[in-house]
Amino acid sequence: MNNLLDYTLEELKVWMKENNENAFRAKQILSWIYKGINDFNGMKNIPKSLITKLEENFTISLPNIIEVYKSEIDGTEKFLLGFEDGNLIESVLMRYKHGNSICISTQVGCRMGCKFCASTINGRVRNLSSGEILSEVLVVQNYINERISNIVLMGSGEPLDNYDNVVKFLEIVSADYGLNIGQRHITLSTCGIVPKIYELADKEFSTTLAISLHAFSDEKRKEIMPIANKYTIDEILKSCKYYISKTNRRITFEYALVKDVNDTKEDAKSLGKLLKGMLCHVNLIPVNEIKENTFKRSTKKSIDNFAEILKSYGIEVTTRREMGSDINAACGQLRRSYINTHEIGGE
Ligand code: SAH
């Protein structure tokens, strides 16, 4: 049976027509689902005969909430979600003054191999479908019974390594029949898969693009990010400029600061020279230490120095406020520790 969360309005209309039903029913059905109704019998304006057909052909499949961890410090909630095939992912809900924001996963595991990241340690298990990505937002929204207004694709997985499903997700989540979350309120973070950045730019979504840069030179980047062997920083910046020209959106560069690896004044100056004059913003992320490697977080002083130097090049800089530090907030940590303590295979 097919999961209705995987359907765009157009696709469901086609199904209606093929099954001798009125196409306008498609919008009614999807509207119920995105209002939080996941039982066909709760869809008040749908005739009984169609409900029977729907039950025979479709599921509305949401993951199970396996555990919820709530930070005592800032109210951040981390959800461990389980799919029917036993795979686990994590999503994080952050509460800000401007609304609720969710950080979601796009793959089970990841195959990008970044040295500092917990999600990638045992590689990629599988892609999530567009409906599964959507279901992270839906299940958390239903659980808290409040609207989620911002989404960041910064959980486990590389969104541009699951391009088709992620693009379909972006279309449905921002549609008026879907969750109606504006594309401007969505940020897609990538390690820099250049051809896919061009493809995404051509979609002309107004989604914010965030690039995990983490180094100013290809040599340095290769030490921590294997993808740097495939695409150079120069190629990434060219694709970013194309993205800006197509969308008019400012690019975010993420830079995880690792003590003595990429956090010196020289690093900051070289990064400043590289990005000077570009429509961008740098988000400094004090690296989350994980037990599987020896990377250490930069000191507060070197983080502040780094930010000041970048600012002197006219670059806008923010330092990421750490959310949920008491609940294993770094990417992939929760799933890993759950798998380790419960001795689950599947990776
Ligand atoms: N694959 C995508 C999105 C998921 S990772 C990407 O690479 O952008 C989201 C962000 O968290 C990336 O910037 C990633 O480099 C960063 N990240 C991963 N592990 C981290 C850690 N231990 N500490 C700080 N940031 C980390």
mmCIF file of C-alpha atoms and ligand atoms in Angstrom:
data_model
loop_
_atom_site.group_PDB
_atom_site.id
_atom_site.type_symbol
_atom_site.label_atom_id
_atom_site.label_comp_id
_atom_site.label_asym_id
_atom_site.label_seq_id
_atom_site.Cartn_x
_atom_site.Cartn_y
_atom_site.Cartn_z
ATOM 1 C CA MET A 1 0.000 0.000 0.000
ATOM 2 C CA ASN A 2 1.163 3.491 -0.762
ATOM 3 C CA ASN A 3 1.696 6.166 1.842
ATOM 4 C CA LEU A 4 -0.490 9.177 1.007
ATOM 5 C CA LEU A 5 2.186 11.436 2.474
ATOM 6 C CA ASP A 6 4.275 10.592 -0.593
ATOM 7 C CA TYR A 7 1.689 12.140 -2.943
ATOM 8 C CA THR A 8 1.638 15.617 -4.393
ATOM 9 C CA LEU A 9 -1.773 17.093 -5.139
ATOM 10 C CA GLU A 10 -1.243 16.476 -8.853
ATOM 11 C CA GLU A 11 -0.365 12.830 -8.289
ATOM 12 C CA LEU A 12 -3.428 12.230 -6.138
ATOM 13 C CA LYS A 13 -5.645 13.960 -8.707
ATOM 14 C CA VAL A 14 -4.371 11.541 -11.336
ATOM 15 C CA TRP A 15 -5.207 8.609 -9.053
ATOM 16 C CA MET A 16 -8.729 10.003 -8.497
ATOM 17 C CA LYS A 17 -9.327 10.281 -12.227
ATOM 18 C CA GLU A 18 -7.989 6.792 -12.901
ATOM 19 C CA ASN A 19 -10.328 5.465 -10.241
ATOM 20 C CA ASN A 20 -13.408 7.307 -11.467
ATOM 21 C CA GLU A 21 -13.486 9.784 -8.614
ATOM 22 C CA ASN A 22 -13.705 13.563 -8.712
ATOM 23 C CA ALA A 23 -10.277 15.185 -8.879
ATOM 24 C CA PHE A 24 -11.305 17.871 -6.376
ATOM 25 C CA ARG A 25 -11.445 15.202 -3.663
ATOM 26 C CA ALA A 26 -7.652 15.037 -3.765
ATOM 27 C CA LYS A 27 -7.276 18.459 -2.194
ATOM 28 C CA GLN A 28 -9.891 17.731 0.459
ATOM 29 C CA ILE A 29 -8.116 14.533 1.477
ATOM 30 C CA LEU A 30 -4.641 16.053 1.644
ATOM 31 C CA SER A 31 -5.976 19.043 3.606
ATOM 32 C CA TRP A 32 -7.324 16.682 6.265
ATOM 33 C CA ILE A 33 -4.008 14.900 6.558
ATOM 34 C CA TYR A 34 -2.029 18.110 6.967
ATOM 35 C CA LYS A 35 -4.537 19.320 9.560
ATOM 36 C CA GLY A 36 -3.467 16.304 11.605
ATOM 37 C CA ILE A 37 -6.232 13.801 10.745
ATOM 38 C CA ASN A 38 -4.640 10.465 9.965
ATOM 39 C CA ASP A 39 -7.697 8.241 9.991
ATOM 40 C CA PHE A 40 -9.800 8.227 6.802
ATOM 41 C CA ASN A 41 -13.008 8.007 8.845
ATOM 42 C CA GLY A 42 -12.237 11.402 10.366
ATOM 43 C CA MET A 43 -12.463 13.036 6.914
ATOM 44 C CA LYS A 44 -15.965 14.447 7.294
ATOM 45 C CA ASN A 45 -16.673 15.631 3.752
ATOM 46 C CA ILE A 46 -15.484 12.459 1.985
ATOM 47 C CA PRO A 47 -18.191 9.973 0.854
ATOM 48 C CA LYS A 48 -18.156 6.551 2.468
ATOM 49 C CA SER A 49 -17.543 4.774 -0.834
ATOM 50 C CA LEU A 50 -14.362 6.763 -1.420
ATOM 51 C CA ILE A 51 -13.206 6.197 2.154
ATOM 52 C CA THR A 52 -13.484 2.461 1.530
ATOM 53 C CA LYS A 53 -11.407 2.781 -1.655
ATOM 54 C CA LEU A 54 -8.814 4.856 0.171
ATOM 55 C CA GLU A 55 -8.577 2.288 2.945
ATOM 56 C CA GLU A 56 -8.008 -0.431 0.376
ATOM 57 C CA ASN A 57 -5.235 1.441 -1.410
ATOM 58 C CA PHE A 58 -3.458 3.791 0.967
ATOM 59 C CA THR A 59 -1.978 4.246 4.379
ATOM 60 C CA ILE A 60 -1.210 7.505 6.170
ATOM 61 C CA SER A 61 1.965 6.278 7.683
ATOM 62 C CA LEU A 62 3.644 8.187 10.492
ATOM 63 C CA PRO A 63 6.741 7.006 12.358
ATOM 64 C CA ASN A 64 6.454 5.903 15.975
ATOM 65 C CA ILE A 65 7.791 8.225 18.611
ATOM 66 C CA ILE A 66 10.218 5.937 20.408
ATOM 67 C CA GLU A 67 11.632 8.413 22.890
ATOM 68 C CA VAL A 68 11.427 12.133 23.584
ATOM 69 C CA TYR A 69 14.201 13.881 25.454
ATOM 70 C CA LYS A 70 13.557 17.367 26.742
ATOM 71 C CA SER A 71 16.351 19.768 27.606
ATOM 72 C CA GLU A 72 16.135 21.180 31.119
ATOM 73 C CA ILE A 73 18.121 24.178 29.913
ATOM 74 C CA ASP A 74 16.153 25.570 26.977
ATOM 75 C CA GLY A 75 13.139 23.301 26.360
ATOM 76 C CA THR A 76 14.627 21.818 23.178
ATOM 77 C CA GLU A 77 13.063 18.422 22.509
ATOM 78 C CA LYS A 78 14.762 15.622 20.687
ATOM 79 C CA PHE A 79 12.601 12.929 19.110
ATOM 80 C CA LEU A 80 13.827 9.447 18.309
ATOM 81 C CA LEU A 81 11.499 8.205 15.556
ATOM 82 C CA GLY A 82 11.096 4.648 14.277
ATOM 83 C CA PHE A 83 9.837 3.589 10.845
ATOM 84 C CA GLU A 84 8.035 0.341 10.082
ATOM 85 C CA ASP A 85 11.206 -1.282 8.746
ATOM 86 C CA GLY A 86 12.891 -0.714 12.108
ATOM 87 C CA ASN A 87 15.085 2.172 11.013
ATOM 88 C CA LEU A 88 15.575 5.035 13.424
ATOM 89 C CA ILE A 89 16.061 8.726 12.811
ATOM 90 C CA GLU A 90 16.085 11.814 14.966
ATOM 91 C CA SER A 91 14.389 15.202 14.736
ATOM 92 C CA VAL A 92 14.900 18.147 17.054
ATOM 93 C CA LEU A 93 12.317 20.747 18.025
ATOM 94 C CA MET A 94 13.666 24.132 19.073
ATOM 95 C CA ARG A 95 11.457 26.816 20.568
ATOM 96 C CA TYR A 96 12.335 30.389 19.700
ATOM 97 C CA LYS A 97 10.534 33.672 20.298
ATOM 98 C CA HIS A 98 9.702 33.813 16.590
ATOM 99 C CA GLY A 99 8.135 30.340 16.587
ATOM 100 C CA ASN A 100 8.814 26.626 16.621
ATOM 101 C CA SER A 101 11.619 25.331 14.466
ATOM 102 C CA ILE A 102 12.361 21.710 13.594
ATOM 103 C CA CYS A 103 15.642 20.167 12.492
ATOM 104 C CA ILE A 104 14.903 17.091 10.379
ATOM 105 C CA SER A 105 16.794 14.170 8.869
ATOM 106 C CA THR A 106 16.767 13.321 5.174
ATOM 107 C CA GLN A 107 18.494 9.917 5.212
ATOM 108 C CA VAL A 108 19.007 7.066 7.647
ATOM 109 C CA GLY A 109 22.721 7.532 8.304
ATOM 110 C CA CYS A 110 24.888 9.367 5.772
ATOM 111 C CA ARG A 111 27.652 8.451 3.323
ATOM 112 C CA MET A 112 29.500 11.772 3.190
ATOM 113 C CA GLY A 113 32.059 10.740 5.801
ATOM 114 C CA CYS A 114 32.749 14.114 7.484
ATOM 115 C CA LYS A 115 35.295 13.368 10.188
ATOM 116 C CA PHE A 116 33.587 15.271 13.024
ATOM 117 C CA CYS A 117 30.040 13.978 12.449
ATOM 118 C CA ALA A 118 28.270 11.138 14.283
ATOM 119 C CA SER A 119 25.605 10.515 11.600
ATOM 120 C CA THR A 120 28.034 9.158 9.060
ATOM 121 C CA ILE A 121 29.974 6.674 11.179
ATOM 122 C CA ASN A 122 28.327 3.538 9.764
ATOM 123 C CA GLY A 123 27.451 5.014 6.387
ATOM 124 C CA ARG A 124 24.100 5.452 4.730
ATOM 125 C CA VAL A 125 21.397 2.846 5.368
ATOM 126 C CA ARG A 126 18.764 4.299 3.026
ATOM 127 C CA ASN A 127 17.120 7.454 1.765
ATOM 128 C CA LEU A 128 13.950 8.749 3.361
ATOM 129 C CA SER A 129 10.998 9.206 1.002
ATOM 130 C CA SER A 130 9.441 12.665 0.695
ATOM 131 C CA GLY A 131 6.523 11.437 2.809
ATOM 132 C CA GLU A 132 8.846 10.154 5.507
ATOM 133 C CA ILE A 133 10.633 13.511 5.664
ATOM 134 C CA LEU A 134 7.246 15.253 5.877
ATOM 135 C CA SER A 135 6.105 12.844 8.549
ATOM 136 C CA GLU A 136 8.856 14.100 10.876
ATOM 137 C CA VAL A 137 7.233 17.533 10.833
ATOM 138 C CA LEU A 138 3.699 16.126 11.091
ATOM 139 C CA VAL A 139 4.335 13.740 13.938
ATOM 140 C CA VAL A 140 6.097 16.366 16.042
ATOM 141 C CA GLN A 141 3.485 19.010 15.248
ATOM 142 C CA ASN A 142 0.699 16.613 16.263
ATOM 143 C CA TYR A 143 2.589 15.714 19.442
ATOM 144 C CA ILE A 144 3.119 19.287 20.635
ATOM 145 C CA ASN A 145 -0.237 20.443 19.248
ATOM 146 C CA GLU A 146 1.341 23.687 18.092
ATOM 147 C CA ARG A 147 2.297 24.929 14.669
ATOM 148 C CA ILE A 148 5.854 24.495 13.407
ATOM 149 C CA SER A 149 6.853 27.536 11.375
ATOM 150 C CA ASN A 150 10.503 26.917 10.482
ATOM 151 C CA ILE A 151 12.362 23.916 9.144
ATOM 152 C CA VAL A 152 16.061 23.236 8.840
ATOM 153 C CA LEU A 153 17.296 20.236 6.864
ATOM 154 C CA MET A 154 20.291 19.782 9.111
ATOM 155 C CA GLY A 155 19.617 16.475 10.803
ATOM 156 C CA SER A 156 21.197 13.215 9.686
ATOM 157 C CA GLY A 157 21.837 12.733 5.996
ATOM 158 C CA GLU A 158 22.892 14.793 3.017
ATOM 159 C CA PRO A 159 19.776 16.369 1.446
ATOM 160 C CA LEU A 160 21.344 16.722 -2.005
ATOM 161 C CA ASP A 161 22.317 13.027 -1.957
ATOM 162 C CA ASN A 162 18.550 12.358 -1.809
ATOM 163 C CA TYR A 163 17.694 15.126 -4.246
ATOM 164 C CA ASP A 164 14.395 14.011 -5.817
ATOM 165 C CA ASN A 165 12.729 13.146 -2.526
ATOM 166 C CA VAL A 166 13.949 16.346 -0.873
ATOM 167 C CA VAL A 167 12.676 18.506 -3.733
ATOM 168 C CA LYS A 168 9.300 16.773 -3.588
ATOM 169 C CA PHE A 169 9.249 17.341 0.174
ATOM 170 C CA LEU A 170 9.977 21.055 -0.340
ATOM 171 C CA GLU A 171 7.105 21.296 -2.817
ATOM 172 C CA ILE A 172 4.538 19.595 -0.574
ATOM 173 C CA VAL A 173 5.551 21.146 2.741
ATOM 174 C CA SER A 174 5.277 24.662 1.338
ATOM 175 C CA ALA A 175 2.067 24.087 -0.668
ATOM 176 C CA ASP A 176 -1.223 25.559 0.555
ATOM 177 C CA TYR A 177 -2.782 22.085 0.634
ATOM 178 C CA GLY A 178 0.266 20.850 2.579
ATOM 179 C CA LEU A 179 1.735 22.335 5.726
ATOM 180 C CA ASN A 180 1.924 25.768 4.118
ATOM 181 C CA ILE A 181 5.347 26.515 5.592
ATOM 182 C CA GLY A 182 6.879 29.268 3.458
ATOM 183 C CA GLN A 183 10.011 28.312 1.543
ATOM 184 C CA ARG A 184 11.721 31.316 3.092
ATOM 185 C CA HIS A 185 11.286 29.603 6.433
ATOM 186 C CA ILE A 186 13.151 26.537 5.275
ATOM 187 C CA THR A 187 16.937 26.111 5.220
ATOM 188 C CA LEU A 188 18.629 23.302 3.316
ATOM 189 C CA SER A 189 22.157 22.494 4.464
ATOM 190 C CA THR A 190 24.601 20.674 2.198
ATOM 191 C CA CYS A 191 28.244 19.653 2.269
ATOM 192 C CA GLY A 192 28.396 20.994 -1.300
ATOM 193 C CA ILE A 193 27.263 18.612 -4.056
ATOM 194 C CA VAL A 194 27.820 21.136 -6.812
ATOM 195 C CA PRO A 195 25.710 19.792 -9.735
ATOM 196 C CA LYS A 196 22.714 19.474 -7.421
ATOM 197 C CA ILE A 197 23.147 23.070 -6.202
ATOM 198 C CA TYR A 198 22.719 24.180 -9.834
ATOM 199 C CA GLU A 199 19.647 21.948 -10.233
ATOM 200 C CA LEU A 200 18.124 23.310 -7.039
ATOM 201 C CA ALA A 201 18.827 26.889 -8.118
ATOM 202 C CA ASP A 202 16.905 26.239 -11.335
ATOM 203 C CA LYS A 203 13.846 25.303 -9.274
ATOM 204 C CA GLU A 204 13.863 28.915 -8.064
ATOM 205 C CA PHE A 205 12.581 28.008 -4.614
ATOM 206 C CA SER A 206 13.120 30.747 -2.064
ATOM 207 C CA THR A 207 14.666 28.274 0.352
ATOM 208 C CA THR A 208 17.828 29.386 2.153
ATOM 209 C CA LEU A 209 20.884 27.430 1.083
ATOM 210 C CA ALA A 210 23.444 26.676 3.777
ATOM 211 C CA ILE A 211 26.856 25.351 2.812
ATOM 212 C CA SER A 212 28.941 23.353 5.276
ATOM 213 C CA LEU A 213 32.268 24.922 4.423
ATOM 214 C CA HIS A 214 34.341 24.353 7.577
ATOM 215 C CA ALA A 215 37.656 25.325 5.923
ATOM 216 C CA PHE A 216 39.017 28.087 3.712
ATOM 217 C CA SER A 217 41.187 25.936 1.437
ATOM 218 C CA ASP A 218 40.691 22.671 -0.415
ATOM 219 C CA GLU A 219 43.723 21.131 1.328
ATOM 220 C CA LYS A 220 42.317 21.845 4.786
ATOM 221 C CA ARG A 221 38.813 20.854 3.779
ATOM 222 C CA LYS A 222 40.021 17.496 2.439
ATOM 223 C CA GLU A 223 41.378 16.674 5.894
ATOM 224 C CA ILE A 224 37.907 16.792 7.442
ATOM 225 C CA MET A 225 35.432 16.396 4.559
ATOM 226 C CA PRO A 226 35.908 13.688 1.889
ATOM 227 C CA ILE A 227 33.498 15.520 -0.466
ATOM 228 C CA ALA A 228 36.280 18.105 -0.897
ATOM 229 C CA ASN A 229 38.091 15.558 -3.067
ATOM 230 C CA LYS A 230 35.217 15.756 -5.520
ATOM 231 C CA TYR A 231 34.335 19.464 -5.626
ATOM 232 C CA THR A 232 36.606 22.422 -4.982
ATOM 233 C CA ILE A 233 35.684 25.460 -2.902
ATOM 234 C CA ASP A 234 35.949 27.500 -6.073
ATOM 235 C CA GLU A 235 33.315 25.323 -7.760
ATOM 236 C CA ILE A 236 31.080 25.536 -4.690
ATOM 237 C CA LEU A 237 31.294 29.340 -4.579
ATOM 238 C CA LYS A 238 30.462 29.575 -8.287
ATOM 239 C CA SER A 239 27.367 27.416 -7.752
ATOM 240 C CA CYS A 240 26.404 29.602 -4.761
ATOM 241 C CA LYS A 241 26.641 32.711 -6.903
ATOM 242 C CA TYR A 242 24.379 31.041 -9.438
ATOM 243 C CA TYR A 243 21.962 30.165 -6.616
ATOM 244 C CA ILE A 244 21.946 33.822 -5.524
ATOM 245 C CA SER A 245 21.340 35.005 -9.087
ATOM 246 C CA LYS A 246 18.350 32.671 -9.437
ATOM 247 C CA THR A 247 16.767 33.119 -6.020
ATOM 248 C CA ASN A 248 18.069 36.415 -4.663
ATOM 249 C CA ARG A 249 18.622 34.614 -1.383
ATOM 250 C CA ARG A 250 21.601 35.187 0.879
ATOM 251 C CA ILE A 251 23.763 32.100 1.350
ATOM 252 C CA THR A 252 24.693 30.843 4.795
ATOM 253 C CA PHE A 253 28.143 29.324 5.270
ATOM 254 C CA GLU A 254 28.409 27.011 8.225
ATOM 255 C CA TYR A 255 31.791 26.772 9.854
ATOM 256 C CA ALA A 256 32.259 24.272 12.694
ATOM 257 C CA LEU A 257 35.158 25.475 14.812
ATOM 258 C CA VAL A 258 37.539 22.727 15.842
ATOM 259 C CA LYS A 259 40.377 23.538 18.192
ATOM 260 C CA ASP A 260 43.755 23.769 16.409
ATOM 261 C CA VAL A 261 42.266 22.404 13.167
ATOM 262 C CA ASN A 262 40.489 25.370 11.557
ATOM 263 C CA ASP A 263 40.151 28.036 14.248
ATOM 264 C CA THR A 264 43.318 30.155 14.059
ATOM 265 C CA LYS A 265 43.493 33.857 13.211
ATOM 266 C CA GLU A 266 45.082 32.893 9.910
ATOM 267 C CA ASP A 267 42.103 30.669 9.109
ATOM 268 C CA ALA A 268 39.746 33.541 9.887
ATOM 269 C CA LYS A 269 41.665 36.003 7.698
ATOM 270 C CA SER A 270 41.807 33.595 4.772
ATOM 271 C CA LEU A 271 38.084 32.874 5.111
ATOM 272 C CA GLY A 272 37.401 36.609 5.251
ATOM 273 C CA LYS A 273 39.332 37.155 2.002
ATOM 274 C CA LEU A 274 37.533 34.245 0.347
ATOM 275 C CA LEU A 275 33.996 35.427 1.150
ATOM 276 C CA LYS A 276 34.448 39.195 1.119
ATOM 277 C CA GLY A 277 31.841 40.954 -1.007
ATOM 278 C CA MET A 278 29.532 37.968 -1.412
ATOM 279 C CA LEU A 279 25.830 38.050 -0.420
ATOM 280 C CA CYS A 280 26.353 35.746 2.527
ATOM 281 C CA HIS A 281 26.374 35.184 6.226
ATOM 282 C CA VAL A 282 28.693 32.963 8.260
ATOM 283 C CA ASN A 283 27.329 30.806 11.035
ATOM 284 C CA LEU A 284 30.077 29.708 13.409
ATOM 285 C CA ILE A 285 29.303 26.418 15.143
ATOM 286 C CA PRO A 286 31.397 25.448 18.166
ATOM 287 C CA VAL A 287 31.953 21.777 17.267
ATOM 288 C CA ASN A 288 29.968 19.272 19.302
ATOM 289 C CA GLU A 289 32.443 16.814 20.720
ATOM 290 C CA ILE A 290 31.553 13.174 20.077
ATOM 291 C CA LYS A 291 33.190 10.179 21.677
ATOM 292 C CA GLU A 292 34.085 8.537 18.352
ATOM 293 C CA ASN A 293 36.784 11.119 17.549
ATOM 294 C CA THR A 294 39.244 13.426 19.227
ATOM 295 C CA PHE A 295 38.104 16.765 17.813
ATOM 296 C CA LYS A 296 37.875 19.393 20.510
ATOM 297 C CA ARG A 297 35.756 22.494 20.635
ATOM 298 C CA SER A 298 37.517 25.843 20.185
ATOM 299 C CA THR A 299 37.813 28.065 23.226
ATOM 300 C CA LYS A 300 35.357 30.905 23.669
ATOM 301 C CA LYS A 301 38.196 33.364 23.132
ATOM 302 C CA SER A 302 39.222 31.922 19.769
ATOM 303 C CA ILE A 303 35.574 31.739 18.645
ATOM 304 C CA ASP A 304 35.124 35.437 19.511
ATOM 305 C CA ASN A 305 38.404 36.362 17.777
ATOM 306 C CA PHE A 306 37.382 34.396 14.709
ATOM 307 C CA ALA A 307 34.054 36.249 14.544
ATOM 308 C CA GLU A 308 35.703 39.663 14.961
ATOM 309 C CA ILE A 309 38.187 39.024 12.160
ATOM 310 C CA LEU A 310 35.412 37.950 9.769
ATOM 311 C CA LYS A 311 33.430 41.063 10.675
ATOM 312 C CA SER A 312 36.436 43.218 9.806
ATOM 313 C CA TYR A 313 36.010 41.930 6.225
ATOM 314 C CA GLY A 314 32.434 43.215 6.213
ATOM 315 C CA ILE A 315 30.992 39.730 6.616
ATOM 316 C CA GLU A 316 27.951 39.184 8.775
ATOM 317 C CA VAL A 317 28.627 36.562 11.432
ATOM 318 C CA THR A 318 26.564 34.752 14.034
ATOM 319 C CA THR A 319 27.730 32.144 16.492
ATOM 320 C CA ARG A 320 25.276 29.305 16.891
ATOM 321 C CA ARG A 321 23.677 29.268 20.274
ATOM 322 C CA GLU A 322 23.962 25.806 21.642
ATOM 323 C CA MET A 323 20.546 24.209 22.072
ATOM 324 C CA GLY A 324 19.836 21.093 24.090
ATOM 325 C CA SER A 325 23.422 20.515 25.174
ATOM 326 C CA ASP A 326 22.192 18.210 27.949
ATOM 327 C CA ILE A 327 20.315 15.879 25.564
ATOM 328 C CA ASN A 328 22.951 14.745 23.078
ATOM 329 C CA ALA A 329 22.119 17.457 20.582
ATOM 330 C CA ALA A 330 24.828 16.879 17.965
ATOM 331 C CA CYS A 331 23.714 15.266 14.725
ATOM 332 C CA GLY A 332 23.263 11.533 14.889
ATOM 333 C CA GLN A 333 24.402 11.179 18.480
ATOM 334 C CA LEU A 334 21.066 10.099 19.870
ATOM 335 C CA ARG A 335 20.432 7.431 17.251
ATOM 336 C CA ARG A 336 23.966 6.115 17.703
ATOM 337 C CA SER A 337 23.772 5.914 21.462
ATOM 338 C CA TYR A 338 20.338 4.235 21.225
ATOM 339 C CA ILE A 339 21.652 1.689 18.732
ATOM 340 C CA ASN A 340 24.721 1.055 20.890
ATOM 341 C CA THR A 341 22.825 0.550 24.139
ATOM 342 C CA HIS A 342 20.065 -1.557 22.562
ATOM 343 C CA GLU A 343 22.496 -3.454 20.354
ATOM 344 C CA ILE A 344 20.337 -2.929 17.292
ATOM 345 C CA GLY A 345 21.866 -3.908 13.972
ATOM 346 C CA GLY A 346 20.487 -2.562 10.737
ATOM 347 C CA GLU A 347 23.452 -0.415 9.861
HETATM 348 N N1 SAH B 1 24.748 16.851 5.247
HETATM 349 C C1 SAH B 1 24.323 18.195 5.394
HETATM 350 C C2 SAH B 1 23.291 18.442 6.476
HETATM 351 C C3 SAH B 1 23.412 17.696 7.771
HETATM 352 S S1 SAH B 1 24.705 18.156 8.857
HETATM 353 C C4 SAH B 1 25.532 19.109 5.548
HETATM 354 O O1 SAH B 1 26.655 18.620 5.511
HETATM 355 O O2 SAH B 1 25.368 20.324 5.629
HETATM 356 C C5 SAH B 1 24.247 19.727 9.498
HETATM 357 C C6 SAH B 1 25.411 20.572 9.959
HETATM 358 O O3 SAH B 1 25.976 20.066 11.174
HETATM 359 C C7 SAH B 1 26.554 20.597 8.956
HETATM 360 O O4 SAH B 1 27.075 21.904 8.858
HETATM 361 C C8 SAH B 1 27.557 19.663 9.604
HETATM 362 O O5 SAH B 1 28.837 19.881 9.097
HETATM 363 C C9 SAH B 1 27.383 20.005 11.067
HETATM 364 N N2 SAH B 1 27.909 19.026 12.012
HETATM 365 C C10 SAH B 1 27.986 17.695 11.911
HETATM 366 N N3 SAH B 1 28.568 17.161 12.993
HETATM 367 C C11 SAH B 1 28.843 18.178 13.815
HETATM 368 C C12 SAH B 1 29.458 18.268 15.091
HETATM 369 N N4 SAH B 1 29.915 17.196 15.734
HETATM 370 N N5 SAH B 1 29.592 19.506 15.626
HETATM 371 C C13 SAH B 1 29.145 20.600 14.983
HETATM 372 N N6 SAH B 1 28.569 20.572 13.784
HETATM 373 C C14 SAH B 1 28.424 19.374 13.193
#
